[in-house]
Amino acid sequence: MDQHGPRKARQYISSIKVQVPSLCSAVIDRALQLFGGAGVSEDYIIAKALANLRTLRIADGPDAVHRRSVALLELKALYRKTFGTDPPRSRL
């Protein structure tokens, strides 16, 4: 992103916005399973991490939007590679 700007990195940013929260959710869920009932108490940081993760996922936007963005960028790149020109504009 530093070399080419945010427009060129948009696909990677959208991918990261889907994958990182999913991975963090899996890690926190596993920690909750390991700690059992103690995992949701204030004695451990796991409950706070889960609350922060949920807040982050809400603030970041729906995963479906980011997945759609990645899919459209991939299709656009494939169209360029195949036909050598930008795809026609659509209202999708």
Tab-separated table of C-alpha atoms in Angstrom:
chain	number	residue	atom	x	y	z
A	1	MET	CA	0.000	0.000	0.000
A	2	ASP	CA	2.892	2.333	0.692
A	3	GLN	CA	4.335	1.845	-2.796
A	4	HIS	CA	1.205	1.715	-4.969
A	5	GLY	CA	-1.481	3.418	-2.875
A	6	PRO	CA	-4.734	2.198	-1.345
A	7	ARG	CA	-6.530	1.831	-4.684
A	8	LYS	CA	-4.136	-0.879	-5.877
A	9	ALA	CA	-4.218	-2.591	-2.468
A	10	ARG	CA	-8.020	-2.575	-2.192
A	11	GLN	CA	-8.343	-6.276	-2.972
A	12	TYR	CA	-5.804	-7.232	-0.328
A	13	ILE	CA	-7.351	-4.907	2.242
A	14	SER	CA	-10.795	-6.436	1.672
A	15	SER	CA	-9.350	-9.935	1.963
A	16	ILE	CA	-7.640	-9.030	5.212
A	17	LYS	CA	-10.861	-7.527	6.579
A	18	VAL	CA	-12.557	-10.896	6.089
A	19	GLN	CA	-9.780	-13.260	7.152
A	20	VAL	CA	-8.312	-11.583	10.240
A	21	PRO	CA	-11.558	-11.274	12.238
A	22	SER	CA	-12.473	-14.855	11.295
A	23	LEU	CA	-9.111	-16.121	12.497
A	24	CYS	CA	-9.301	-14.072	15.691
A	25	SER	CA	-12.804	-15.387	16.309
A	26	ALA	CA	-11.577	-18.970	15.965
A	27	VAL	CA	-8.679	-18.344	18.367
A	28	ILE	CA	-10.884	-16.656	20.973
A	29	ASP	CA	-13.531	-19.369	20.640
A	30	ARG	CA	-10.880	-22.032	21.182
A	31	ALA	CA	-9.611	-20.181	24.260
A	32	LEU	CA	-13.177	-20.001	25.614
A	33	GLN	CA	-13.523	-23.744	25.116
A	34	LEU	CA	-10.253	-24.402	26.925
A	35	PHE	CA	-11.057	-22.155	29.882
A	36	GLY	CA	-14.686	-23.221	30.154
A	37	GLY	CA	-16.852	-21.048	32.410
A	38	ALA	CA	-13.811	-19.150	33.656
A	39	GLY	CA	-13.275	-17.859	30.133
A	40	VAL	CA	-16.330	-15.613	30.354
A	41	SER	CA	-15.489	-14.250	33.796
A	42	GLU	CA	-13.570	-11.044	34.379
A	43	ASP	CA	-10.668	-13.033	35.836
A	44	TYR	CA	-9.285	-13.593	32.333
A	45	ILE	CA	-8.998	-11.291	29.346
A	46	ILE	CA	-10.849	-13.681	27.030
A	47	ALA	CA	-14.308	-12.186	27.664
A	48	LYS	CA	-13.022	-8.683	26.951
A	49	ALA	CA	-11.271	-9.904	23.788
A	50	LEU	CA	-14.523	-11.474	22.589
A	51	ALA	CA	-16.443	-8.248	23.204
A	52	ASN	CA	-13.785	-6.205	21.412
A	53	LEU	CA	-13.814	-8.609	18.464
A	54	ARG	CA	-17.595	-8.353	18.097
A	55	THR	CA	-17.369	-4.559	18.197
A	56	LEU	CA	-14.629	-4.601	15.559
A	57	ARG	CA	-16.643	-6.865	13.259
A	58	ILE	CA	-19.673	-4.587	13.524
A	59	ALA	CA	-17.626	-1.431	12.928
A	60	ASP	CA	-15.694	-2.930	10.010
A	61	GLY	CA	-18.805	-3.799	8.017
A	62	PRO	CA	-20.339	-7.040	6.832
A	63	ASP	CA	-18.030	-9.740	5.523
A	64	ALA	CA	-20.331	-10.185	2.523
A	65	VAL	CA	-19.479	-6.664	1.334
A	66	HIS	CA	-15.751	-7.350	1.510
A	67	ARG	CA	-16.136	-10.742	-0.203
A	68	ARG	CA	-18.170	-9.111	-2.989
A	69	SER	CA	-15.503	-6.462	-3.414
A	70	VAL	CA	-12.776	-9.098	-3.764
A	71	ALA	CA	-14.892	-11.117	-6.218
A	72	LEU	CA	-15.607	-8.096	-8.426
A	73	LEU	CA	-11.955	-7.093	-8.489
A	74	GLU	CA	-10.937	-10.655	-9.415
A	75	LEU	CA	-13.526	-10.799	-12.196
A	76	LYS	CA	-12.408	-7.431	-13.510
A	77	ALA	CA	-8.775	-8.586	-13.585
A	78	LEU	CA	-9.768	-11.787	-15.396
A	79	TYR	CA	-11.778	-9.808	-17.953
A	80	ARG	CA	-8.793	-7.519	-18.598
A	81	LYS	CA	-6.484	-10.501	-18.988
A	82	THR	CA	-8.859	-12.281	-21.359
A	83	PHE	CA	-10.085	-9.397	-23.519
A	84	GLY	CA	-7.348	-6.796	-23.025
A	85	THR	CA	-9.776	-4.058	-22.006
A	86	ASP	CA	-11.853	-2.983	-19.036
A	87	PRO	CA	-15.237	-4.677	-18.679
A	88	PRO	CA	-18.344	-2.672	-19.586
A	89	ARG	CA	-19.897	-0.771	-16.704
A	90	SER	CA	-22.774	-2.429	-14.912
A	91	ARG	CA	-25.012	-1.483	-12.031
A	92	LEU	CA	-24.185	-4.509	-9.892
